[in-house]
PDB file of C-alpha atoms and ligand atoms in Angstrom:
ATOM      1  CA  MET L   1      -0.155  -0.539   0.561  1.00  0.00           C
ATOM      2  CA  LYS L   2       1.255   3.461  -0.976  1.00  0.00           C
ATOM      3  CA  LYS L   3       0.897   6.215   1.622  1.00  0.00           C
ATOM      4  CA  ILE L   4      -0.746  10.112   0.720  1.00  0.00           C
ATOM      5  CA  THR L   5      -0.065  12.212   3.097  1.00  0.00           C
ATOM      6  CA  VAL L   6       0.198  15.681   0.993  1.00  0.00           C
ATOM      7  CA  CYS L   7      -3.272  16.588   2.011  1.00  0.00           C
ATOM      8  CA  LEU L   8      -6.470  16.761   4.484  1.00  0.00           C
ATOM      9  CA  MET L   9      -7.087  12.886   3.340  1.00  0.00           C
ATOM     10  CA  LEU L  10      -5.429   9.690   4.712  1.00  0.00           C
ATOM     11  CA  ILE L  11      -5.461   7.317   1.670  1.00  0.00           C
ATOM     12  CA  GLY L  12      -5.826   3.502   3.095  1.00  0.00           C
ATOM     13  CA  ALA L  13      -8.639   0.724   2.488  1.00  0.00           C
ATOM     14  CA  ALA L  14     -10.569   1.430   0.197  1.00  0.00           C
ATOM     15  CA  HIS L  15     -14.039   1.615   1.141  1.00  0.00           C
ATOM     16  CA  PHE L  16     -15.501   1.242  -2.487  1.00  0.00           C
ATOM     17  CA  VAL L  17     -13.440  -1.538  -4.070  1.00  0.00           C
ATOM     18  CA  ASP L  18     -13.648  -0.433  -7.787  1.00  0.00           C
ATOM     19  CA  ALA L  19     -10.560   0.819  -8.753  1.00  0.00           C
ATOM     20  CA  GLN L  20      -7.008   0.768  -8.386  1.00  0.00           C
ATOM     21  CA  LYS L  21      -4.296   2.047  -6.385  1.00  0.00           C
ATOM     22  CA  ILE L  22      -2.775   5.089  -6.535  1.00  0.00           C
ATOM     23  CA  SER L  23      -0.080   4.474  -9.282  1.00  0.00           C
ATOM     24  CA  LEU L  24       3.476   6.338  -8.717  1.00  0.00           C
ATOM     25  CA  GLY L  25       5.260   3.560 -12.094  1.00  0.00           C
ATOM     26  CA  LYS L  26       7.938   1.611 -10.787  1.00  0.00           C
ATOM     27  CA  ILE L  27       9.281   4.034  -8.779  1.00  0.00           C
ATOM     28  CA  THR L  28      12.817   2.936  -6.339  1.00  0.00           C
ATOM     29  CA  ASP L  29      16.190   4.703  -4.784  1.00  0.00           C
ATOM     30  CA  VAL L  30      15.294   7.791  -3.820  1.00  0.00           C
ATOM     31  CA  ALA L  31      18.225   9.407  -2.762  1.00  0.00           C
ATOM     32  CA  SER L  32      17.627  12.270  -0.758  1.00  0.00           C
ATOM     33  CA  LYS L  33      21.006  14.248  -0.630  1.00  0.00           C
ATOM     34  CA  GLY L  34      20.213  18.347  -1.041  1.00  0.00           C
ATOM     35  CA  SER L  35      21.939  21.131  -1.850  1.00  0.00           C
ATOM     36  CA  LYS L  36      21.454  24.341   0.272  1.00  0.00           C
ATOM     37  CA  ALA L  37      22.742  26.668  -2.645  1.00  0.00           C
ATOM     38  CA  LEU L  38      19.775  26.325  -4.834  1.00  0.00           C
ATOM     39  CA  THR L  39      18.457  28.759  -6.420  1.00  0.00           C
ATOM     40  CA  PHE L  40      14.637  27.403  -6.551  1.00  0.00           C
ATOM     41  CA  THR L  41      12.114  30.221  -7.814  1.00  0.00           C
ATOM     42  CA  ASN L  42       8.590  29.656  -7.939  1.00  0.00           C
ATOM     43  CA  GLU L  43       8.693  29.183 -11.848  1.00  0.00           C
ATOM     44  CA  ASP L  44      10.714  26.653 -10.457  1.00  0.00           C
ATOM     45  CA  ALA L  45       7.978  25.615  -7.883  1.00  0.00           C
ATOM     46  CA  VAL L  46       5.258  25.446 -11.028  1.00  0.00           C
ATOM     47  CA  LYS L  47       7.071  23.958 -14.005  1.00  0.00           C
ATOM     48  CA  LEU L  48       8.091  21.021 -11.587  1.00  0.00           C
ATOM     49  CA  SER L  49       4.885  20.477 -10.838  1.00  0.00           C
ATOM     50  CA  LYS L  50       3.476  20.724 -13.849  1.00  0.00           C
ATOM     51  CA  GLU L  51       6.331  18.081 -14.841  1.00  0.00           C
ATOM     52  CA  SER L  52       5.400  15.614 -11.603  1.00  0.00           C
ATOM     53  CA  VAL L  53       1.677  15.916 -12.703  1.00  0.00           C
ATOM     54  CA  ASP L  54       1.785  15.000 -16.187  1.00  0.00           C
ATOM     55  CA  TYR L  55       3.601  12.000 -14.518  1.00  0.00           C
ATOM     56  CA  MET L  56       0.849  11.001 -12.236  1.00  0.00           C
ATOM     57  CA  ASP L  57      -1.600  11.754 -15.402  1.00  0.00           C
ATOM     58  CA  LYS L  58      -0.034   9.718 -17.260  1.00  0.00           C
ATOM     59  CA  ASN L  59       0.574   6.741 -14.424  1.00  0.00           C
ATOM     60  CA  ASN L  60      -3.288   7.036 -13.365  1.00  0.00           C
ATOM     61  CA  ALA L  61      -6.879   6.208 -14.511  1.00  0.00           C
ATOM     62  CA  VAL L  62      -8.055  10.011 -14.919  1.00  0.00           C
ATOM     63  CA  ALA L  63     -11.717   9.996 -15.417  1.00  0.00           C
ATOM     64  CA  GLY L  64     -13.213  11.399 -19.074  1.00  0.00           C
ATOM     65  CA  PRO L  65     -14.715  14.738 -19.742  1.00  0.00           C
ATOM     66  CA  LYS L  66     -18.314  12.360 -19.342  1.00  0.00           C
ATOM     67  CA  ASP L  67     -17.607  10.177 -16.252  1.00  0.00           C
ATOM     68  CA  PRO L  68     -20.285  11.354 -13.690  1.00  0.00           C
ATOM     69  CA  TYR L  69     -16.996  12.546 -11.192  1.00  0.00           C
ATOM     70  CA  THR L  70     -15.884  14.915 -13.970  1.00  0.00           C
ATOM     71  CA  VAL L  71     -19.623  16.089 -14.337  1.00  0.00           C
ATOM     72  CA  ARG L  72     -19.540  15.899 -10.401  1.00  0.00           C
ATOM     73  CA  LEU L  73     -17.085  17.792  -9.998  1.00  0.00           C
ATOM     74  CA  ASN L  74     -17.440  20.138 -12.924  1.00  0.00           C
ATOM     75  CA  LYS L  75     -20.763  21.580 -11.367  1.00  0.00           C
ATOM     76  CA  LEU L  76     -18.500  21.913  -7.743  1.00  0.00           C
ATOM     77  CA  PHE L  77     -15.400  23.105  -8.604  1.00  0.00           C
ATOM     78  CA  GLY L  78     -16.438  24.943 -12.366  1.00  0.00           C
ATOM     79  CA  LYS L  79     -16.985  27.850 -11.369  1.00  0.00           C
ATOM     80  CA  HIS L  80     -13.444  28.554  -8.654  1.00  0.00           C
ATOM     81  CA  LYS L  81     -11.426  27.063 -11.769  1.00  0.00           C
ATOM     82  CA  SER L  82      -9.762  31.834 -11.079  1.00  0.00           C
ATOM     83  CA  GLN L  83     -10.320  31.250  -7.342  1.00  0.00           C
ATOM     84  CA  ASP L  84      -7.961  34.442  -5.676  1.00  0.00           C
ATOM     85  CA  GLY L  85      -6.276  35.538  -8.360  1.00  0.00           C
ATOM     86  CA  LEU L  86      -5.393  31.812  -8.810  1.00  0.00           C
ATOM     87  CA  THR L  87      -5.708  29.554 -12.048  1.00  0.00           C
ATOM     88  CA  LEU L  88      -6.436  25.950 -11.321  1.00  0.00           C
ATOM     89  CA  ASN L  89      -7.690  23.066 -13.297  1.00  0.00           C
ATOM     90  CA  TYR L  90      -8.965  20.004 -11.557  1.00  0.00           C
ATOM     91  CA  LYS L  91      -9.140  16.048 -12.348  1.00  0.00           C
ATOM     92  CA  VAL L  92     -10.535  13.239 -10.676  1.00  0.00           C
ATOM     93  CA  TYR L  93      -8.577  10.109 -10.486  1.00  0.00           C
ATOM     94  CA  LYS L  94     -10.368   6.997 -10.274  1.00  0.00           C
ATOM     95  CA  VAL L  95      -8.165   4.857  -7.400  1.00  0.00           C
ATOM     96  CA  THR L  96      -9.511   3.263  -4.289  1.00  0.00           C
ATOM     97  CA  ASP L  97      -7.378   5.351  -1.895  1.00  0.00           C
ATOM     98  CA  ILE L  98      -9.037   8.108  -0.235  1.00  0.00           C
ATOM     99  CA  ASN L  99      -7.600  11.690  -0.625  1.00  0.00           C
ATOM    100  CA  ALA L 100      -6.964  15.369  -2.518  1.00  0.00           C
ATOM    101  CA  PHE L 101      -3.548  17.572  -3.718  1.00  0.00           C
ATOM    102  CA  ALA L 102      -2.725  20.647  -5.102  1.00  0.00           C
ATOM    103  CA  CYS L 103       0.450  21.399  -6.547  1.00  0.00           C
ATOM    104  CA  ALA L 104       1.717  24.751  -6.569  1.00  0.00           C
ATOM    105  CA  ASP L 105       1.175  24.920 -10.607  1.00  0.00           C
ATOM    106  CA  GLY L 106      -2.403  25.930  -9.854  1.00  0.00           C
ATOM    107  CA  SER L 107      -2.978  21.626  -9.766  1.00  0.00           C
ATOM    108  CA  VAL L 108      -6.129  19.680  -7.868  1.00  0.00           C
ATOM    109  CA  ARG L 109      -6.697  15.756  -7.940  1.00  0.00           C
ATOM    110  CA  VAL L 110      -9.717  14.700  -6.268  1.00  0.00           C
ATOM    111  CA  PHE L 111     -10.106  10.914  -6.205  1.00  0.00           C
ATOM    112  CA  SER L 112     -13.142   8.758  -7.020  1.00  0.00           C
ATOM    113  CA  SER L 113     -12.969   7.184  -3.659  1.00  0.00           C
ATOM    114  CA  LEU L 114     -12.782  10.201  -1.727  1.00  0.00           C
ATOM    115  CA  MET L 115     -16.412  11.928  -4.416  1.00  0.00           C
ATOM    116  CA  ASP L 116     -18.233   8.499  -3.148  1.00  0.00           C
ATOM    117  CA  ILE L 117     -17.810   9.499   0.445  1.00  0.00           C
ATOM    118  CA  MET L 118     -18.244  13.029   1.128  1.00  0.00           C
ATOM    119  CA  THR L 119     -21.570  15.023  -0.014  1.00  0.00           C
ATOM    120  CA  ASP L 120     -20.881  18.115  -2.324  1.00  0.00           C
ATOM    121  CA  ASP L 121     -20.447  20.957   0.736  1.00  0.00           C
ATOM    122  CA  GLU L 122     -17.937  18.349   2.064  1.00  0.00           C
ATOM    123  CA  LEU L 123     -16.793  18.330  -1.431  1.00  0.00           C
ATOM    124  CA  LEU L 124     -16.528  21.763  -1.729  1.00  0.00           C
ATOM    125  CA  ALA L 125     -14.189  21.742   1.508  1.00  0.00           C
ATOM    126  CA  VAL L 126     -12.115  19.638   0.823  1.00  0.00           C
ATOM    127  CA  ILE L 127     -11.435  22.011  -2.163  1.00  0.00           C
ATOM    128  CA  GLY L 128     -10.892  25.286   0.159  1.00  0.00           C
ATOM    129  CA  HIS L 129      -9.067  23.627   1.577  1.00  0.00           C
ATOM    130  CA  GLU L 130      -6.435  21.910  -1.770  1.00  0.00           C
ATOM    131  CA  ILE L 131      -6.555  25.842  -3.543  1.00  0.00           C
ATOM    132  CA  GLY L 132      -6.000  27.474   0.385  1.00  0.00           C
ATOM    133  CA  HIS L 133      -2.437  24.897  -0.147  1.00  0.00           C
ATOM    134  CA  VAL L 134      -1.811  26.522  -3.494  1.00  0.00           C
ATOM    135  CA  LYS L 135      -2.658  29.913  -2.585  1.00  0.00           C
ATOM    136  CA  ASN L 136      -0.320  29.808   0.448  1.00  0.00           C
ATOM    137  CA  GLN L 137       2.249  28.379  -1.354  1.00  0.00           C
ATOM    138  CA  ASP L 138       2.853  25.714   0.394  1.00  0.00           C
ATOM    139  CA  THR L 139       3.384  23.264  -1.884  1.00  0.00           C
ATOM    140  CA  LYS L 140       6.658  25.192  -2.930  1.00  0.00           C
ATOM    141  CA  ASP L 141       8.723  23.698  -0.436  1.00  0.00           C
ATOM    142  CA  ALA L 142       7.043  19.696  -1.133  1.00  0.00           C
ATOM    143  CA  ILE L 143       8.185  20.119  -4.929  1.00  0.00           C
ATOM    144  CA  LYS L 144      12.004  22.021  -3.641  1.00  0.00           C
ATOM    145  CA  SER L 145      12.376  19.026  -1.478  1.00  0.00           C
ATOM    146  CA  ALA L 146      10.999  16.072  -4.978  1.00  0.00           C
ATOM    147  CA  TYR L 147      13.402  17.725  -6.644  1.00  0.00           C
ATOM    148  CA  LEU L 148      16.400  17.774  -4.626  1.00  0.00           C
ATOM    149  CA  LYS L 149      16.215  13.751  -3.582  1.00  0.00           C
ATOM    150  CA  ALA L 150      14.969  13.339  -7.735  1.00  0.00           C
ATOM    151  CA  ALA L 151      18.146  14.988  -8.722  1.00  0.00           C
ATOM    152  CA  ALA L 152      20.275  13.043  -6.235  1.00  0.00           C
ATOM    153  CA  LEU L 153      21.856  15.982  -5.741  1.00  0.00           C
ATOM    154  CA  ASP L 154      25.495  15.454  -4.118  1.00  0.00           C
ATOM    155  CA  ALA L 155      28.475  17.260  -2.738  1.00  0.00           C
ATOM    156  CA  ALA L 156      29.244  17.243  -6.785  1.00  0.00           C
ATOM    157  CA  SER L 157      26.027  18.670  -8.590  1.00  0.00           C
ATOM    158  CA  SER L 158      25.682  20.729  -6.274  1.00  0.00           C
ATOM    159  CA  ALA L 159      28.219  23.782  -8.003  1.00  0.00           C
ATOM    160  CA  SER L 160      25.109  24.446  -9.952  1.00  0.00           C
ATOM    161  CA  SER L 161      22.458  26.542  -8.211  1.00  0.00           C
ATOM    162  CA  THR L 162      20.057  26.523 -11.263  1.00  0.00           C
ATOM    163  CA  VAL L 163      17.111  23.705 -10.965  1.00  0.00           C
ATOM    164  CA  ALA L 164      18.020  20.862 -13.935  1.00  0.00           C
ATOM    165  CA  THR L 165      16.366  19.493 -16.980  1.00  0.00           C
ATOM    166  CA  LEU L 166      15.122  16.198 -15.239  1.00  0.00           C
ATOM    167  CA  ASN L 167      14.918  12.550 -17.198  1.00  0.00           C
ATOM    168  CA  ASP L 168      11.893  10.931 -16.888  1.00  0.00           C
ATOM    169  CA  SER L 169      13.074   9.018 -14.631  1.00  0.00           C
ATOM    170  CA  GLN L 170      13.468  11.597 -12.397  1.00  0.00           C
ATOM    171  CA  VAL L 171      10.569  12.844 -12.835  1.00  0.00           C
ATOM    172  CA  GLY L 172       8.808   9.435 -11.724  1.00  0.00           C
ATOM    173  CA  LYS L 173      10.875  10.043  -8.312  1.00  0.00           C
ATOM    174  CA  MET L 174       9.994  13.639  -8.083  1.00  0.00           C
ATOM    175  CA  ALA L 175       6.301  12.753  -7.896  1.00  0.00           C
ATOM    176  CA  ASN L 176       7.045   9.673  -5.913  1.00  0.00           C
ATOM    177  CA  ALA L 177       9.341  12.287  -3.243  1.00  0.00           C
ATOM    178  CA  PHE L 178       5.853  15.305  -4.081  1.00  0.00           C
ATOM    179  CA  LEU L 179       3.614  12.734  -2.678  1.00  0.00           C
ATOM    180  CA  ASP L 180       5.382  11.402   0.139  1.00  0.00           C
ATOM    181  CA  ALA L 181       5.998  14.945   1.290  1.00  0.00           C
ATOM    182  CA  SER L 182       3.316  15.972   3.897  1.00  0.00           C
ATOM    183  CA  HIS L 183       2.985  19.627   5.092  1.00  0.00           C
ATOM    184  CA  SER L 184       3.471  20.871   8.764  1.00  0.00           C
ATOM    185  CA  LYS L 185       0.385  20.793  11.004  1.00  0.00           C
ATOM    186  CA  LYS L 186       0.534  25.051  10.797  1.00  0.00           C
ATOM    187  CA  GLN L 187       0.410  24.917   6.646  1.00  0.00           C
ATOM    188  CA  GLU L 188      -2.368  22.076   7.513  1.00  0.00           C
ATOM    189  CA  SER L 189      -4.875  24.260   9.695  1.00  0.00           C
ATOM    190  CA  GLU L 190      -4.224  27.514   8.174  1.00  0.00           C
ATOM    191  CA  ALA L 191      -5.505  25.729   4.830  1.00  0.00           C
ATOM    192  CA  ASP L 192      -8.650  24.652   7.465  1.00  0.00           C
ATOM    193  CA  THR L 193      -9.026  27.845   8.049  1.00  0.00           C
ATOM    194  CA  TYR L 194      -9.007  29.356   4.351  1.00  0.00           C
ATOM    195  CA  SER L 195     -11.216  26.727   3.837  1.00  0.00           C
ATOM    196  CA  TYR L 196     -13.896  27.968   5.809  1.00  0.00           C
ATOM    197  CA  ASP L 197     -13.336  31.348   4.501  1.00  0.00           C
ATOM    198  CA  PHE L 198     -13.516  30.139   1.402  1.00  0.00           C
ATOM    199  CA  MET L 199     -17.270  28.555   2.236  1.00  0.00           C
ATOM    200  CA  LYS L 200     -18.196  31.383   4.074  1.00  0.00           C
ATOM    201  CA  ALA L 201     -17.746  33.986   1.019  1.00  0.00           C
ATOM    202  CA  ASN L 202     -18.911  31.887  -1.177  1.00  0.00           C
ATOM    203  CA  LYS L 203     -22.385  30.785   0.971  1.00  0.00           C
ATOM    204  CA  TYR L 204     -21.494  27.199   1.601  1.00  0.00           C
ATOM    205  CA  ASN L 205     -22.784  25.128   3.639  1.00  0.00           C
ATOM    206  CA  VAL L 206     -19.401  25.733   6.821  1.00  0.00           C
ATOM    207  CA  VAL L 207     -20.985  22.291   8.298  1.00  0.00           C
ATOM    208  CA  GLY L 208     -19.823  20.227   5.503  1.00  0.00           C
ATOM    209  CA  ALA L 209     -15.876  21.093   6.641  1.00  0.00           C
ATOM    210  CA  TYR L 210     -17.316  19.502   9.950  1.00  0.00           C
ATOM    211  CA  THR L 211     -18.375  16.355   8.943  1.00  0.00           C
ATOM    212  CA  ALA L 212     -16.023  15.979   6.387  1.00  0.00           C
ATOM    213  CA  PHE L 213     -13.722  15.800   9.105  1.00  0.00           C
ATOM    214  CA  LYS L 214     -16.175  13.282  11.127  1.00  0.00           C
ATOM    215  CA  LYS L 215     -16.585  11.189   8.023  1.00  0.00           C
ATOM    216  CA  LEU L 216     -12.078  11.400   8.078  1.00  0.00           C
ATOM    217  CA  ALA L 217     -12.256  10.093  12.092  1.00  0.00           C
ATOM    218  CA  LEU L 218     -14.959   7.650  11.440  1.00  0.00           C
ATOM    219  CA  LEU L 219     -12.378   5.780   8.802  1.00  0.00           C
ATOM    220  CA  SER L 220      -9.790   6.061  11.130  1.00  0.00           C
ATOM    221  CA  GLU L 221     -11.942   4.449  13.955  1.00  0.00           C
ATOM    222  CA  GLY L 222     -13.155   1.903  11.682  1.00  0.00           C
ATOM    223  CA  GLY L 223     -11.002  -0.191  10.634  1.00  0.00           C
ATOM    224  CA  THR L 224     -10.452  -3.717  11.810  1.00  0.00           C
ATOM    225  CA  ALA L 225     -10.004  -4.719   8.230  1.00  0.00           C
ATOM    226  CA  GLN L 226      -7.884  -1.715   7.387  1.00  0.00           C
ATOM    227  CA  SER L 227      -5.650  -1.804  10.514  1.00  0.00           C
ATOM    228  CA  GLY L 228      -2.757   0.080   7.831  1.00  0.00           C
ATOM    229  CA  PHE L 229      -5.450   2.704   7.247  1.00  0.00           C
ATOM    230  CA  GLN L 230      -5.174   2.663  10.933  1.00  0.00           C
ATOM    231  CA  LYS L 231      -2.032   3.434  11.757  1.00  0.00           C
ATOM    232  CA  MET L 232      -1.397   5.909   8.856  1.00  0.00           C
ATOM    233  CA  PHE L 233      -4.221   8.127  10.843  1.00  0.00           C
ATOM    234  CA  ASN L 234      -2.439   8.049  14.125  1.00  0.00           C
ATOM    235  CA  SER L 235       0.553  10.312  12.391  1.00  0.00           C
ATOM    236  CA  HIS L 236      -2.174  12.759  11.548  1.00  0.00           C
ATOM    237  CA  PRO L 237      -3.193  16.005  12.716  1.00  0.00           C
ATOM    238  CA  ASP L 238      -6.403  14.364  14.805  1.00  0.00           C
ATOM    239  CA  SER L 239      -9.384  14.865  12.181  1.00  0.00           C
ATOM    240  CA  ASN L 240     -11.262  15.398  15.141  1.00  0.00           C
ATOM    241  CA  LYS L 241     -10.135  18.466  16.575  1.00  0.00           C
ATOM    242  CA  ARG L 242     -10.128  19.775  13.157  1.00  0.00           C
ATOM    243  CA  ALA L 243     -14.196  19.581  13.008  1.00  0.00           C
ATOM    244  CA  GLU L 244     -14.376  21.204  16.861  1.00  0.00           C
ATOM    245  CA  ALA L 245     -12.284  23.977  15.220  1.00  0.00           C
ATOM    246  CA  VAL L 246     -15.018  24.154  12.150  1.00  0.00           C
ATOM    247  CA  LYS L 247     -18.025  23.945  14.546  1.00  0.00           C
ATOM    248  CA  LYS L 248     -16.384  26.493  17.459  1.00  0.00           C
ATOM    249  CA  ARG L 249     -16.413  29.532  13.955  1.00  0.00           C
ATOM    250  CA  ALA L 250     -19.304  28.336  12.983  1.00  0.00           C
ATOM    251  CA  GLU L 251     -20.908  28.886  15.989  1.00  0.00           C
ATOM    252  CA  LYS L 252     -19.108  32.287  16.515  1.00  0.00           C
ATOM    253  CA  ASP L 253     -20.639  33.108  12.831  1.00  0.00           C
ATOM    254  CA  GLY L 254     -23.538  32.157  13.410  1.00  0.00           C
ATOM    255  CA  LEU L 255     -23.383  29.452  10.881  1.00  0.00           C
ATOM    256  CA  TRP L 256     -23.988  26.399  12.346  1.00  0.00           C
ATOM    257  CA  LYS L 257     -26.891  23.471  11.898  1.00  0.00           C
ATOM    258  CA  ASP L 258     -26.448  20.591  14.050  1.00  0.00           C
ATOM    259  CA  PRO L 259     -25.628  17.693  11.139  1.00  0.00           C
ATOM    260  CA  GLY L 260     -26.522  14.888  13.948  1.00  0.00           C
ATOM    261  CA  THR L 261     -24.946  11.925  13.927  1.00  0.00           C
ATOM    262  CA  VAL L 262     -22.003  11.603  11.451  1.00  0.00           C
ATOM    263  CA  THR L 263     -21.861   8.560   9.740  1.00  0.00           C
ATOM    264  CA  LEU L 264     -20.229   6.636   6.397  1.00  0.00           C
ATOM    265  CA  PRO L 265     -22.817   6.737   3.325  1.00  0.00           C
ATOM    266  CA  LYS L 266     -23.785   2.839   2.839  1.00  0.00           C
ATOM    267  CA  THR L 267     -23.451   3.625  -0.953  1.00  0.00           C
ATOM    268  CA  LYS L 268     -21.829   5.902  -3.050  1.00  0.00           C
ATOM    269  CA  LEU L 269     -22.745   9.580  -3.039  1.00  0.00           C
ATOM    270  CA  THR L 270     -21.381  10.352  -6.766  1.00  0.00           C
ATOM    271  CA  LYS L 271     -23.764   8.337  -9.141  1.00  0.00           C
TER     272      LYS L 271
HETATM  273 ZN1   ZN K   1      -4.039  19.386   3.623  1.00  0.00          ZN
END
C-alpha cells in the first residue's frame, strides 16, 4: 500500500473497491542528499509541479469528460477555476485511495473514492482546503524537496545553483517524493482556515467542513479490516479536533446547524 500524506486526506484501505490504487510507476531508490545553494524560484516550483502532475496523470486512470465523477466535479469546482487570483485546473483519479492533493502549478487532483463518501458541501470544503494550499504556496517546499531527492544532488552537482532539467526517471522519482511529502500542522491548519473562509464567502454550508472531518475520523476509527489505514491516521492531525475548530467558528458566525450523528454512506455518493 502506498501512503500519501500530501494533504487533508489519508489513504488507506478502499471504502469501495472498484478501481486501482494510485500508481506511482515503478520508482525506487530515492536518494535524499540536497543542495542548500540551490536557487529555487516560484517559476521552478510551477514548472516542476507541472512535470510531476503530468507524470501522475499519465500513470493513473483519469476520469474522462463524460464520466459521472468529472461531471460532478465540474459542477462543484468549475466556477472556482480562477479563484483568488489563481489559475486552477482539476481532474479526478479513479483510484481506491481516499485523498486529494494540490500542486504549486494550480493543479488539484481529487480521488474518486473520496467523492464516493463525501457530499457536495464536504467536497467543497476539501476543494477550499486544496486551494488554500496553492494560495499559501505550501506545495513549493514539498516540490523543492522532491526535486532535490529526484536529482539526487550531491556535493559535485550542487555546484550548479539553478534547477536542472530532469530525465523521465527523475521526474517519476520527483512525483513519488512529492506524494510522500507532508505539510506541517501549521500549514494544514491555515488551509483549514482558508477553506472555512472560502465556504463562508461563497455562501456554502460551512458545516460541510465539520462533517468531512468527522467522516475522516470515522475512517480512522473504523478499521478492523483496515489496520494499515488506522496506523496511518495515527500520525496525522486529529480529524476530530479539526472538526471541533470548524464548529467553534461556525457557532461564532451564527452559521452552525447541528448535522446530527455523522456516518459513512452505505452507497456511493457519485451517481
Ligand atoms: Zn492539507
